[in-house]
mmCIF file of N, CA and C in Angstrom:
data_model
loop_
_atom_site.group_PDB
_atom_site.id
_atom_site.type_symbol
_atom_site.label_atom_id
_atom_site.label_comp_id
_atom_site.label_asym_id
_atom_site.label_seq_id
_atom_site.Cartn_x
_atom_site.Cartn_y
_atom_site.Cartn_z
ATOM 1 N N MET A 1 34.258 -60.308 -47.575
ATOM 2 C CA MET A 1 33.080 -60.456 -46.733
ATOM 3 C C MET A 1 33.399 -60.247 -45.276
ATOM 4 N N LEU A 2 34.688 -60.277 -44.913
ATOM 5 C CA LEU A 2 35.061 -60.129 -43.513
ATOM 6 C C LEU A 2 34.743 -58.747 -42.982
ATOM 7 N N VAL A 3 35.032 -57.716 -43.742
ATOM 8 C CA VAL A 3 34.771 -56.340 -43.295
ATOM 9 C C VAL A 3 33.298 -56.090 -43.043
ATOM 10 N N PRO A 4 32.405 -56.397 -43.987
ATOM 11 C CA PRO A 4 30.970 -56.187 -43.715
ATOM 12 C C PRO A 4 30.469 -57.049 -42.580
ATOM 13 N N ALA A 5 30.928 -58.275 -42.459
ATOM 14 C CA ALA A 5 30.451 -59.146 -41.389
ATOM 15 C C ALA A 5 30.827 -58.604 -40.016
ATOM 16 N N VAL A 6 32.061 -58.147 -39.877
ATOM 17 C CA VAL A 6 32.473 -57.571 -38.601
ATOM 18 C C VAL A 6 31.698 -56.290 -38.315
ATOM 19 N N ALA A 7 31.513 -55.464 -39.339
ATOM 20 C CA ALA A 7 30.769 -54.212 -39.142
ATOM 21 C C ALA A 7 29.318 -54.489 -38.755
ATOM 22 N N PHE A 8 28.684 -55.450 -39.394
ATOM 23 C CA PHE A 8 27.293 -55.757 -39.086
ATOM 24 C C PHE A 8 27.160 -56.273 -37.652
ATOM 25 N N THR A 9 28.043 -57.139 -37.206
ATOM 26 C CA THR A 9 27.906 -57.701 -35.886
ATOM 27 C C THR A 9 28.273 -56.687 -34.799
ATOM 28 N N THR A 10 29.305 -55.863 -35.001
ATOM 29 C CA THR A 10 29.678 -54.912 -33.972
ATOM 30 C C THR A 10 28.697 -53.743 -33.913
ATOM 31 N N LEU A 11 28.168 -53.313 -35.036
ATOM 32 C CA LEU A 11 27.217 -52.235 -34.999
ATOM 33 C C LEU A 11 25.908 -52.652 -34.330
ATOM 34 N N GLY A 12 25.545 -53.916 -34.449
ATOM 35 C CA GLY A 12 24.336 -54.388 -33.826
ATOM 36 C C GLY A 12 24.442 -54.488 -32.302
ATOM 37 N N LYS A 13 25.663 -54.640 -31.781
ATOM 38 C CA LYS A 13 25.868 -54.765 -30.350
ATOM 39 C C LYS A 13 26.072 -53.424 -29.655
ATOM 40 N N CYS A 14 26.173 -52.360 -30.408
ATOM 41 C CA CYS A 14 26.485 -51.045 -29.864
ATOM 42 C C CYS A 14 25.248 -50.445 -29.209
ATOM 43 N N SER A 15 25.288 -50.353 -27.867
ATOM 44 C CA SER A 15 24.143 -49.762 -27.159
ATOM 45 C C SER A 15 24.408 -48.373 -26.628
ATOM 46 N N CYS A 16 25.652 -47.938 -26.710
ATOM 47 C CA CYS A 16 26.001 -46.597 -26.166
ATOM 48 C C CYS A 16 26.386 -45.637 -27.271
ATOM 49 N N CYS A 17 25.967 -45.885 -28.457
ATOM 50 C CA CYS A 17 26.403 -45.045 -29.586
ATOM 51 C C CYS A 17 25.716 -43.681 -29.533
ATOM 52 N N TRP A 18 26.367 -42.747 -30.220
ATOM 53 C CA TRP A 18 25.937 -41.351 -30.244
ATOM 54 C C TRP A 18 24.579 -41.214 -30.927
ATOM 55 N N ASN A 19 24.496 -41.781 -32.074
ATOM 56 C CA ASN A 19 23.316 -41.537 -32.887
ATOM 57 C C ASN A 19 22.977 -42.804 -33.668
ATOM 58 N N GLU A 20 21.752 -43.239 -33.578
ATOM 59 C CA GLU A 20 21.403 -44.473 -34.272
ATOM 60 C C GLU A 20 21.430 -44.311 -35.803
ATOM 61 N N SER A 21 21.143 -43.123 -36.283
ATOM 62 C CA SER A 21 21.213 -42.881 -37.727
ATOM 63 C C SER A 21 22.642 -42.996 -38.220
ATOM 64 N N LEU A 22 23.593 -42.484 -37.438
ATOM 65 C CA LEU A 22 25.002 -42.609 -37.778
ATOM 66 C C LEU A 22 25.429 -44.053 -37.780
ATOM 67 N N MET A 23 24.894 -44.816 -36.803
ATOM 68 C CA MET A 23 25.203 -46.238 -36.737
ATOM 69 C C MET A 23 24.680 -46.943 -37.999
ATOM 70 N N MET A 24 23.483 -46.564 -38.463
ATOM 71 C CA MET A 24 22.933 -47.178 -39.650
ATOM 72 C C MET A 24 23.731 -46.773 -40.891
ATOM 73 N N CYS A 25 24.293 -45.570 -40.903
ATOM 74 C CA CYS A 25 25.146 -45.146 -42.007
ATOM 75 C C CYS A 25 26.385 -46.020 -42.102
ATOM 76 N N GLY A 26 26.933 -46.411 -40.942
ATOM 77 C CA GLY A 26 28.055 -47.351 -40.910
ATOM 78 C C GLY A 26 27.667 -48.697 -41.483
ATOM 79 N N SER A 27 26.451 -49.127 -41.172
ATOM 80 C CA SER A 27 25.949 -50.380 -41.724
ATOM 81 C C SER A 27 25.791 -50.300 -43.233
ATOM 82 N N VAL A 28 25.298 -49.161 -43.690
ATOM 83 C CA VAL A 28 25.139 -48.973 -45.126
ATOM 84 C C VAL A 28 26.490 -48.961 -45.831
ATOM 85 N N LEU A 29 27.468 -48.316 -45.226
ATOM 86 C CA LEU A 29 28.809 -48.284 -45.805
ATOM 87 C C LEU A 29 29.412 -49.677 -45.872
ATOM 88 N N ALA A 30 29.227 -50.469 -44.816
ATOM 89 C CA ALA A 30 29.736 -51.846 -44.800
ATOM 90 C C ALA A 30 29.029 -52.684 -45.864
ATOM 91 N N ALA A 31 27.715 -52.433 -46.046
ATOM 92 C CA ALA A 31 26.990 -53.179 -47.089
ATOM 93 C C ALA A 31 27.491 -52.831 -48.477
ATOM 94 N N VAL A 32 27.835 -51.561 -48.700
ATOM 95 C CA VAL A 32 28.380 -51.152 -49.981
ATOM 96 C C VAL A 32 29.726 -51.827 -50.234
ATOM 97 N N VAL A 33 30.564 -51.897 -49.191
ATOM 98 C CA VAL A 33 31.854 -52.584 -49.326
ATOM 99 C C VAL A 33 31.616 -54.052 -49.678
ATOM 100 N N GLY A 34 30.634 -54.667 -49.022
ATOM 101 C CA GLY A 34 30.300 -56.067 -49.335
ATOM 102 C C GLY A 34 29.795 -56.243 -50.745
ATOM 103 N N LEU A 35 28.993 -55.294 -51.234
ATOM 104 C CA LEU A 35 28.484 -55.377 -52.616
ATOM 105 C C LEU A 35 29.633 -55.301 -53.598
ATOM 106 N N VAL A 36 30.575 -54.387 -53.363
ATOM 107 C CA VAL A 36 31.708 -54.236 -54.252
ATOM 108 C C VAL A 36 32.564 -55.483 -54.227
ATOM 109 N N GLY A 37 32.789 -56.025 -53.025
ATOM 110 C CA GLY A 37 33.585 -57.271 -52.917
ATOM 111 C C GLY A 37 32.952 -58.439 -53.589
ATOM 112 N N SER A 38 31.635 -58.582 -53.441
ATOM 113 C CA SER A 38 30.949 -59.701 -54.068
ATOM 114 C C SER A 38 30.928 -59.568 -55.600
ATOM 115 N N ALA A 39 30.789 -58.346 -56.063
ATOM 116 C CA ALA A 39 30.829 -58.113 -57.504
ATOM 117 C C ALA A 39 32.213 -58.452 -58.064
ATOM 118 N N TYR A 40 33.246 -58.056 -57.357
ATOM 119 C CA TYR A 40 34.627 -58.372 -57.769
ATOM 120 C C TYR A 40 34.850 -59.877 -57.802
ATOM 121 N N CYS A 41 34.416 -60.572 -56.736
ATOM 122 C CA CYS A 41 34.564 -62.029 -56.692
ATOM 123 C C CYS A 41 33.816 -62.699 -57.843
ATOM 124 N N PHE A 42 32.617 -62.217 -58.127
ATOM 125 C CA PHE A 42 31.819 -62.817 -59.215
ATOM 126 C C PHE A 42 32.500 -62.599 -60.565
ATOM 127 N N ILE A 43 32.988 -61.412 -60.806
ATOM 128 C CA ILE A 43 33.628 -61.114 -62.104
ATOM 129 C C ILE A 43 34.908 -61.903 -62.274
ATOM 130 N N VAL A 44 35.744 -61.925 -61.260
ATOM 131 C CA VAL A 44 37.031 -62.659 -61.370
ATOM 132 C C VAL A 44 36.799 -64.162 -61.477
ATOM 133 N N SER A 45 35.870 -64.701 -60.696
ATOM 134 C CA SER A 45 35.591 -66.127 -60.781
ATOM 135 C C SER A 45 34.962 -66.507 -62.133
ATOM 136 N N GLY A 46 34.070 -65.675 -62.632
ATOM 137 C CA GLY A 46 33.481 -65.930 -63.940
ATOM 138 C C GLY A 46 34.504 -65.904 -65.067
ATOM 139 N N TYR A 47 35.392 -64.894 -64.989
ATOM 140 C CA TYR A 47 36.440 -64.807 -66.004
ATOM 141 C C TYR A 47 37.370 -66.012 -65.933
ATOM 142 N N ALA A 48 37.745 -66.413 -64.713
ATOM 143 C CA ALA A 48 38.635 -67.559 -64.557
ATOM 144 C C ALA A 48 37.946 -68.853 -65.035
ATOM 145 N N LEU A 49 36.659 -68.965 -64.821
ATOM 146 C CA LEU A 49 35.931 -70.147 -65.293
ATOM 147 C C LEU A 49 35.893 -70.190 -66.815
ATOM 148 N N LEU A 50 35.713 -69.042 -67.425
ATOM 149 C CA LEU A 50 35.699 -68.990 -68.899
ATOM 150 C C LEU A 50 37.087 -69.264 -69.485
ATOM 151 N N GLN A 51 38.110 -68.772 -68.817
ATOM 152 C CA GLN A 51 39.466 -68.945 -69.340
ATOM 153 C C GLN A 51 39.989 -70.362 -69.155
ATOM 154 N N GLY A 52 39.591 -71.005 -68.112
ATOM 155 C CA GLY A 52 40.075 -72.358 -67.831
ATOM 156 C C GLY A 52 41.361 -72.328 -67.033
ATOM 157 N N PRO A 53 41.757 -73.477 -66.530
ATOM 158 C CA PRO A 53 42.934 -73.525 -65.659
ATOM 159 C C PRO A 53 44.248 -73.509 -66.439
ATOM 160 N N GLN A 54 45.287 -73.106 -65.724
ATOM 161 C CA GLN A 54 46.634 -73.259 -66.276
ATOM 162 C C GLN A 54 47.088 -74.682 -65.903
ATOM 163 N N CYS A 55 47.549 -75.418 -66.887
ATOM 164 C CA CYS A 55 47.967 -76.784 -66.630
ATOM 165 C C CYS A 55 49.113 -77.152 -67.571
ATOM 166 N N PHE A 56 49.717 -78.294 -67.256
ATOM 167 C CA PHE A 56 50.802 -78.779 -68.075
ATOM 168 C C PHE A 56 50.234 -79.591 -69.226
ATOM 169 N N THR A 57 50.510 -79.148 -70.447
ATOM 170 C CA THR A 57 50.075 -79.847 -71.652
ATOM 171 C C THR A 57 51.299 -80.417 -72.361
ATOM 172 N N SER A 58 51.090 -80.963 -73.518
ATOM 173 C CA SER A 58 52.233 -81.497 -74.288
ATOM 174 C C SER A 58 53.157 -80.376 -74.775
ATOM 175 N N TYR A 59 52.683 -79.128 -74.717
ATOM 176 C CA TYR A 59 53.481 -77.959 -75.109
ATOM 177 C C TYR A 59 54.089 -77.237 -73.933
ATOM 178 N N GLY A 60 53.872 -77.718 -72.723
ATOM 179 C CA GLY A 60 54.374 -77.057 -71.521
ATOM 180 C C GLY A 60 53.218 -76.449 -70.749
ATOM 181 N N TRP A 61 53.556 -75.595 -69.783
ATOM 182 C CA TRP A 61 52.516 -74.947 -68.973
ATOM 183 C C TRP A 61 51.834 -73.852 -69.778
ATOM 184 N N SER A 62 50.509 -73.955 -69.864
ATOM 185 C CA SER A 62 49.747 -72.953 -70.613
ATOM 186 C C SER A 62 48.292 -72.993 -70.194
ATOM 187 N N TYR A 63 47.527 -72.096 -70.793
ATOM 188 C CA TYR A 63 46.084 -72.051 -70.634
ATOM 189 C C TYR A 63 45.462 -72.645 -71.909
ATOM 190 N N PRO A 64 45.253 -73.967 -71.993
ATOM 191 C CA PRO A 64 44.853 -74.549 -73.269
ATOM 192 C C PRO A 64 43.409 -74.231 -73.677
ATOM 193 N N PHE A 65 42.611 -73.707 -72.765
ATOM 194 C CA PHE A 65 41.202 -73.433 -73.090
ATOM 195 C C PHE A 65 40.902 -71.953 -73.166
ATOM 196 N N ALA A 66 41.927 -71.112 -73.130
ATOM 197 C CA ALA A 66 41.706 -69.666 -73.064
ATOM 198 C C ALA A 66 40.986 -69.108 -74.290
ATOM 199 N N ASP A 67 41.221 -69.708 -75.442
ATOM 200 C CA ASP A 67 40.628 -69.198 -76.691
ATOM 201 C C ASP A 67 39.237 -69.777 -76.962
ATOM 202 N N GLN A 68 38.729 -70.644 -76.098
ATOM 203 C CA GLN A 68 37.445 -71.284 -76.347
ATOM 204 C C GLN A 68 36.266 -70.581 -75.731
ATOM 205 N N LYS A 69 36.494 -69.589 -74.918
ATOM 206 C CA LYS A 69 35.428 -68.769 -74.289
ATOM 207 C C LYS A 69 34.435 -69.639 -73.491
ATOM 208 N N GLY A 70 34.964 -70.604 -72.758
ATOM 209 C CA GLY A 70 34.115 -71.427 -71.904
ATOM 210 C C GLY A 70 33.486 -72.637 -72.556
ATOM 211 N N ARG A 71 33.698 -72.853 -73.831
ATOM 212 C CA ARG A 71 33.097 -74.020 -74.478
ATOM 213 C C ARG A 71 33.664 -75.325 -73.960
ATOM 214 N N TYR A 72 34.866 -75.271 -73.369
ATOM 215 C CA TYR A 72 35.474 -76.500 -72.831
ATOM 216 C C TYR A 72 34.628 -77.082 -71.687
ATOM 217 N N LEU A 73 33.815 -76.239 -71.061
ATOM 218 C CA LEU A 73 32.997 -76.728 -69.942
ATOM 219 C C LEU A 73 31.974 -77.773 -70.406
ATOM 220 N N LEU A 74 31.509 -77.642 -71.647
ATOM 221 C CA LEU A 74 30.532 -78.567 -72.175
ATOM 222 C C LEU A 74 31.158 -79.682 -73.008
ATOM 223 N N GLN A 75 32.477 -79.728 -73.088
ATOM 224 C CA GLN A 75 33.188 -80.729 -73.881
ATOM 225 C C GLN A 75 34.216 -81.456 -73.007
ATOM 226 N N PRO A 76 33.765 -82.375 -72.155
ATOM 227 C CA PRO A 76 34.693 -83.063 -71.250
ATOM 228 C C PRO A 76 35.763 -83.877 -71.973
ATOM 229 N N GLU A 77 35.527 -84.231 -73.221
ATOM 230 C CA GLU A 77 36.528 -84.980 -73.952
ATOM 231 C C GLU A 77 37.777 -84.165 -74.240
ATOM 232 N N THR A 78 37.697 -82.860 -74.189
ATOM 233 C CA THR A 78 38.859 -82.013 -74.445
ATOM 234 C C THR A 78 39.709 -81.813 -73.165
ATOM 235 N N TRP A 79 39.201 -82.268 -72.026
ATOM 236 C CA TRP A 79 39.915 -82.086 -70.769
ATOM 237 C C TRP A 79 41.201 -82.870 -70.680
ATOM 238 N N THR A 80 41.340 -83.831 -71.590
ATOM 239 C CA THR A 80 42.577 -84.636 -71.567
ATOM 240 C C THR A 80 43.794 -83.865 -72.039
ATOM 241 N N ARG A 81 43.587 -82.644 -72.533
ATOM 242 C CA ARG A 81 44.721 -81.808 -72.893
ATOM 243 C C ARG A 81 45.605 -81.485 -71.686
ATOM 244 N N CYS A 82 44.989 -81.415 -70.522
ATOM 245 C CA CYS A 82 45.725 -81.120 -69.297
ATOM 246 C C CYS A 82 46.294 -82.437 -68.753
ATOM 247 N N LEU A 83 47.609 -82.538 -68.779
ATOM 248 C CA LEU A 83 48.255 -83.760 -68.285
ATOM 249 C C LEU A 83 48.526 -83.695 -66.794
ATOM 250 N N GLN A 84 48.904 -82.533 -66.289
ATOM 251 C CA GLN A 84 49.189 -82.338 -64.880
ATOM 252 C C GLN A 84 48.641 -80.978 -64.467
ATOM 253 N N PRO A 85 48.239 -80.757 -63.281
ATOM 254 C CA PRO A 85 47.869 -81.662 -62.214
ATOM 255 C C PRO A 85 46.664 -82.515 -62.589
ATOM 256 N N VAL A 86 46.589 -83.680 -61.999
ATOM 257 C CA VAL A 86 45.508 -84.597 -62.286
ATOM 258 C C VAL A 86 44.184 -84.009 -61.788
ATOM 259 N N ASN A 87 43.136 -84.128 -62.580
ATOM 260 C CA ASN A 87 41.788 -83.645 -62.265
ATOM 261 C C ASN A 87 41.733 -82.130 -62.005
ATOM 262 N N ILE A 88 42.610 -81.369 -62.604
ATOM 263 C CA ILE A 88 42.631 -79.930 -62.378
ATOM 264 C C ILE A 88 41.367 -79.263 -62.926
ATOM 265 N N ILE A 89 40.814 -79.759 -64.011
ATOM 266 C CA ILE A 89 39.629 -79.124 -64.603
ATOM 267 C C ILE A 89 38.412 -79.288 -63.655
ATOM 268 N N GLU A 90 38.222 -80.518 -63.131
ATOM 269 C CA GLU A 90 37.114 -80.731 -62.208
ATOM 270 C C GLU A 90 37.248 -79.888 -60.950
ATOM 271 N N TRP A 91 38.482 -79.826 -60.429
ATOM 272 C CA TRP A 91 38.747 -79.042 -59.243
ATOM 273 C C TRP A 91 38.490 -77.575 -59.516
ATOM 274 N N ASN A 92 38.983 -77.098 -60.658
ATOM 275 C CA ASN A 92 38.805 -75.680 -61.034
ATOM 276 C C ASN A 92 37.319 -75.319 -61.178
ATOM 277 N N ILE A 93 36.578 -76.182 -61.863
ATOM 278 C CA ILE A 93 35.132 -75.928 -62.069
ATOM 279 C C ILE A 93 34.401 -75.915 -60.717
ATOM 280 N N THR A 94 34.717 -76.849 -59.851
ATOM 281 C CA THR A 94 34.041 -76.924 -58.559
ATOM 282 C C THR A 94 34.347 -75.689 -57.719
ATOM 283 N N LEU A 95 35.611 -75.360 -57.611
ATOM 284 C CA LEU A 95 36.031 -74.205 -56.814
ATOM 285 C C LEU A 95 35.391 -72.916 -57.316
ATOM 286 N N LEU A 96 35.467 -72.687 -58.606
ATOM 287 C CA LEU A 96 34.960 -71.420 -59.171
ATOM 288 C C LEU A 96 33.420 -71.361 -59.112
ATOM 289 N N CYS A 97 32.757 -72.481 -59.264
ATOM 290 C CA CYS A 97 31.281 -72.478 -59.128
ATOM 291 C C CYS A 97 30.867 -72.188 -57.687
ATOM 292 N N VAL A 98 31.579 -72.730 -56.744
ATOM 293 C CA VAL A 98 31.309 -72.427 -55.335
ATOM 294 C C VAL A 98 31.540 -70.937 -55.066
ATOM 295 N N LEU A 99 32.636 -70.390 -55.579
ATOM 296 C CA LEU A 99 32.887 -68.962 -55.421
ATOM 297 C C LEU A 99 31.822 -68.106 -56.079
ATOM 298 N N LEU A 100 31.355 -68.493 -57.237
ATOM 299 C CA LEU A 100 30.281 -67.756 -57.896
ATOM 300 C C LEU A 100 29.008 -67.788 -57.070
ATOM 301 N N GLY A 101 28.665 -68.959 -56.562
ATOM 302 C CA GLY A 101 27.473 -69.066 -55.712
ATOM 303 C C GLY A 101 27.573 -68.235 -54.435
ATOM 304 N N LEU A 102 28.736 -68.258 -53.797
ATOM 305 C CA LEU A 102 28.928 -67.473 -52.579
ATOM 306 C C LEU A 102 28.901 -65.986 -52.867
ATOM 307 N N ALA A 103 29.446 -65.609 -54.022
ATOM 308 C CA ALA A 103 29.392 -64.182 -54.400
ATOM 309 C C ALA A 103 27.964 -63.714 -54.598
ATOM 310 N N VAL A 104 27.127 -64.539 -55.213
ATOM 311 C CA VAL A 104 25.724 -64.185 -55.383
ATOM 312 C C VAL A 104 25.025 -64.098 -54.034
ATOM 313 N N LEU A 105 25.298 -65.061 -53.159
ATOM 314 C CA LEU A 105 24.692 -65.044 -51.820
ATOM 315 C C LEU A 105 25.143 -63.821 -51.036
ATOM 316 N N GLU A 106 26.413 -63.497 -51.092
ATOM 317 C CA GLU A 106 26.929 -62.290 -50.427
ATOM 318 C C GLU A 106 26.276 -61.027 -51.008
ATOM 319 N N PHE A 107 26.118 -60.981 -52.293
ATOM 320 C CA PHE A 107 25.499 -59.822 -52.933
ATOM 321 C C PHE A 107 24.061 -59.636 -52.446
ATOM 322 N N ILE A 108 23.320 -60.735 -52.359
ATOM 323 C CA ILE A 108 21.918 -60.673 -51.897
ATOM 324 C C ILE A 108 21.851 -60.196 -50.449
ATOM 325 N N ILE A 109 22.692 -60.794 -49.574
ATOM 326 C CA ILE A 109 22.682 -60.422 -48.170
ATOM 327 C C ILE A 109 23.072 -58.953 -47.998
ATOM 328 N N CYS A 110 24.113 -58.508 -48.683
ATOM 329 C CA CYS A 110 24.521 -57.103 -48.563
ATOM 330 C C CYS A 110 23.497 -56.158 -49.161
ATOM 331 N N LEU A 111 22.824 -56.558 -50.205
ATOM 332 C CA LEU A 111 21.775 -55.752 -50.794
ATOM 333 C C LEU A 111 20.609 -55.587 -49.813
ATOM 334 N N LEU A 112 20.224 -56.674 -49.169
ATOM 335 C CA LEU A 112 19.187 -56.596 -48.136
ATOM 336 C C LEU A 112 19.621 -55.715 -46.966
ATOM 337 N N GLN A 113 20.869 -55.859 -46.542
ATOM 338 C CA GLN A 113 21.390 -55.015 -45.463
ATOM 339 C C GLN A 113 21.464 -53.563 -45.877
ATOM 340 N N LEU A 114 21.789 -53.294 -47.112
ATOM 341 C CA LEU A 114 21.833 -51.931 -47.612
ATOM 342 C C LEU A 114 20.433 -51.317 -47.556
ATOM 343 N N GLY A 115 19.451 -52.049 -48.025
ATOM 344 C CA GLY A 115 18.074 -51.569 -47.981
ATOM 345 C C GLY A 115 17.599 -51.338 -46.561
ATOM 346 N N ASN A 116 17.912 -52.290 -45.681
ATOM 347 C CA ASN A 116 17.524 -52.172 -44.289
ATOM 348 C C ASN A 116 18.200 -50.962 -43.625
ATOM 349 N N GLY A 117 19.478 -50.793 -43.892
ATOM 350 C CA GLY A 117 20.191 -49.644 -43.314
ATOM 351 C C GLY A 117 19.702 -48.321 -43.811
ATOM 352 N N LEU A 118 19.401 -48.237 -45.095
ATOM 353 C CA LEU A 118 18.887 -46.982 -45.664
ATOM 354 C C LEU A 118 17.521 -46.646 -45.109
ATOM 355 N N VAL A 119 16.646 -47.633 -45.031
ATOM 356 C CA VAL A 119 15.308 -47.391 -44.505
ATOM 357 C C VAL A 119 15.416 -46.967 -43.037
ATOM 358 N N ASN A 120 16.235 -47.629 -42.243
ATOM 359 C CA ASN A 120 16.378 -47.268 -40.834
ATOM 360 C C ASN A 120 17.061 -45.901 -40.656
ATOM 361 N N ALA A 121 18.050 -45.595 -41.480
ATOM 362 C CA ALA A 121 18.712 -44.299 -41.340
ATOM 363 C C ALA A 121 17.782 -43.147 -41.724
ATOM 364 N N VAL A 122 16.922 -43.369 -42.686
ATOM 365 C CA VAL A 122 16.026 -42.304 -43.136
ATOM 366 C C VAL A 122 14.770 -42.233 -42.276
ATOM 367 N N CYS A 123 14.194 -43.368 -41.948
ATOM 368 C CA CYS A 123 12.900 -43.375 -41.244
ATOM 369 C C CYS A 123 13.008 -43.326 -39.725
ATOM 370 N N ARG A 124 14.038 -43.857 -39.144
ATOM 371 C CA ARG A 124 14.127 -43.944 -37.694
ATOM 372 C C ARG A 124 14.017 -42.565 -37.015
ATOM 373 N N PRO A 125 14.710 -41.523 -37.489
ATOM 374 C CA PRO A 125 14.597 -40.232 -36.783
ATOM 375 C C PRO A 125 13.216 -39.640 -36.798
ATOM 376 N N CYS A 126 12.463 -39.842 -37.880
ATOM 377 C CA CYS A 126 11.147 -39.185 -37.970
ATOM 378 C C CYS A 126 10.008 -40.122 -37.544
ATOM 379 N N CYS A 127 10.139 -41.386 -37.749
ATOM 380 C CA CYS A 127 9.032 -42.316 -37.492
ATOM 381 C C CYS A 127 9.003 -42.876 -36.086
ATOM 382 N N TYR A 128 10.130 -42.932 -35.417
ATOM 383 C CA TYR A 128 10.189 -43.576 -34.123
ATOM 384 C C TYR A 128 10.441 -42.592 -32.974
ATOM 385 N N LYS A 129 10.017 -41.344 -33.137
ATOM 386 C CA LYS A 129 10.220 -40.341 -32.072
ATOM 387 C C LYS A 129 9.216 -40.515 -30.928
ATOM 388 N N GLN A 130 8.124 -41.186 -31.212
ATOM 389 C CA GLN A 130 7.106 -41.357 -30.171
ATOM 390 C C GLN A 130 7.604 -42.267 -29.084
ATOM 391 N N GLU A 131 7.350 -41.879 -27.869
ATOM 392 C CA GLU A 131 7.690 -42.711 -26.728
ATOM 393 C C GLU A 131 6.472 -43.547 -26.351
ATOM 394 N N TYR A 132 6.673 -44.811 -26.129
ATOM 395 C CA TYR A 132 5.577 -45.689 -25.741
ATOM 396 C C TYR A 132 5.760 -46.060 -24.281
ATOM 397 N N SER A 133 4.668 -46.093 -23.568
ATOM 398 C CA SER A 133 4.720 -46.437 -22.169
ATOM 399 C C SER A 133 3.723 -47.556 -21.914
ATOM 400 N N LEU A 134 4.115 -48.493 -21.068
ATOM 401 C CA LEU A 134 3.222 -49.576 -20.702
ATOM 402 C C LEU A 134 2.338 -49.243 -19.523
ATOM 403 N N ASN A 135 2.582 -48.100 -18.893
ATOM 404 C CA ASN A 135 1.782 -47.670 -17.750
ATOM 405 C C ASN A 135 0.398 -47.276 -18.219
ATOM 406 N N ALA A 136 -0.627 -47.712 -17.510
ATOM 407 C CA ALA A 136 -1.996 -47.402 -17.862
ATOM 408 C C ALA A 136 -2.483 -46.118 -17.221
#
C-alpha cells in the first residue's frame, strides 16, 4: 500500500506537470499496483487462516490444522493441540482477519482511484477545454 499511497499524494500536489492526462495515467498505474498488492495480501492471509498456525504440539513443531481446511476456526476445543506459543490461535485469527479486512479496504480504495483516474485521463482533455472567466 505504500507505493500507491505515495503516488496518490505526490501526484495530487504536482502543479507544474507536463500533462494532466499523463499525471492521471500515473495515478491509474499506482492504483493497479495497489489492486495487485491487496489481492496478494487477501489470498495469502486467507490461505494462512485456512491452514492455521505453526505451533508446538505433542509431536513437535507442525501445522496441526493444515488438513482441516479451516474447520478448526469453528471448533475452539481443538485449539488445545497447540501447546506453545500460548494463545497462538487467537493471535493468528485476529492478525489474519485484520489483514483480510485491510486488504478489502485497500482494494476498494484503489478500485475507486482507478475509476477516478481513468475517467479523468479520458474525459479531462475533451471535456474541460473550455475556459471559464468570472469577468462580466
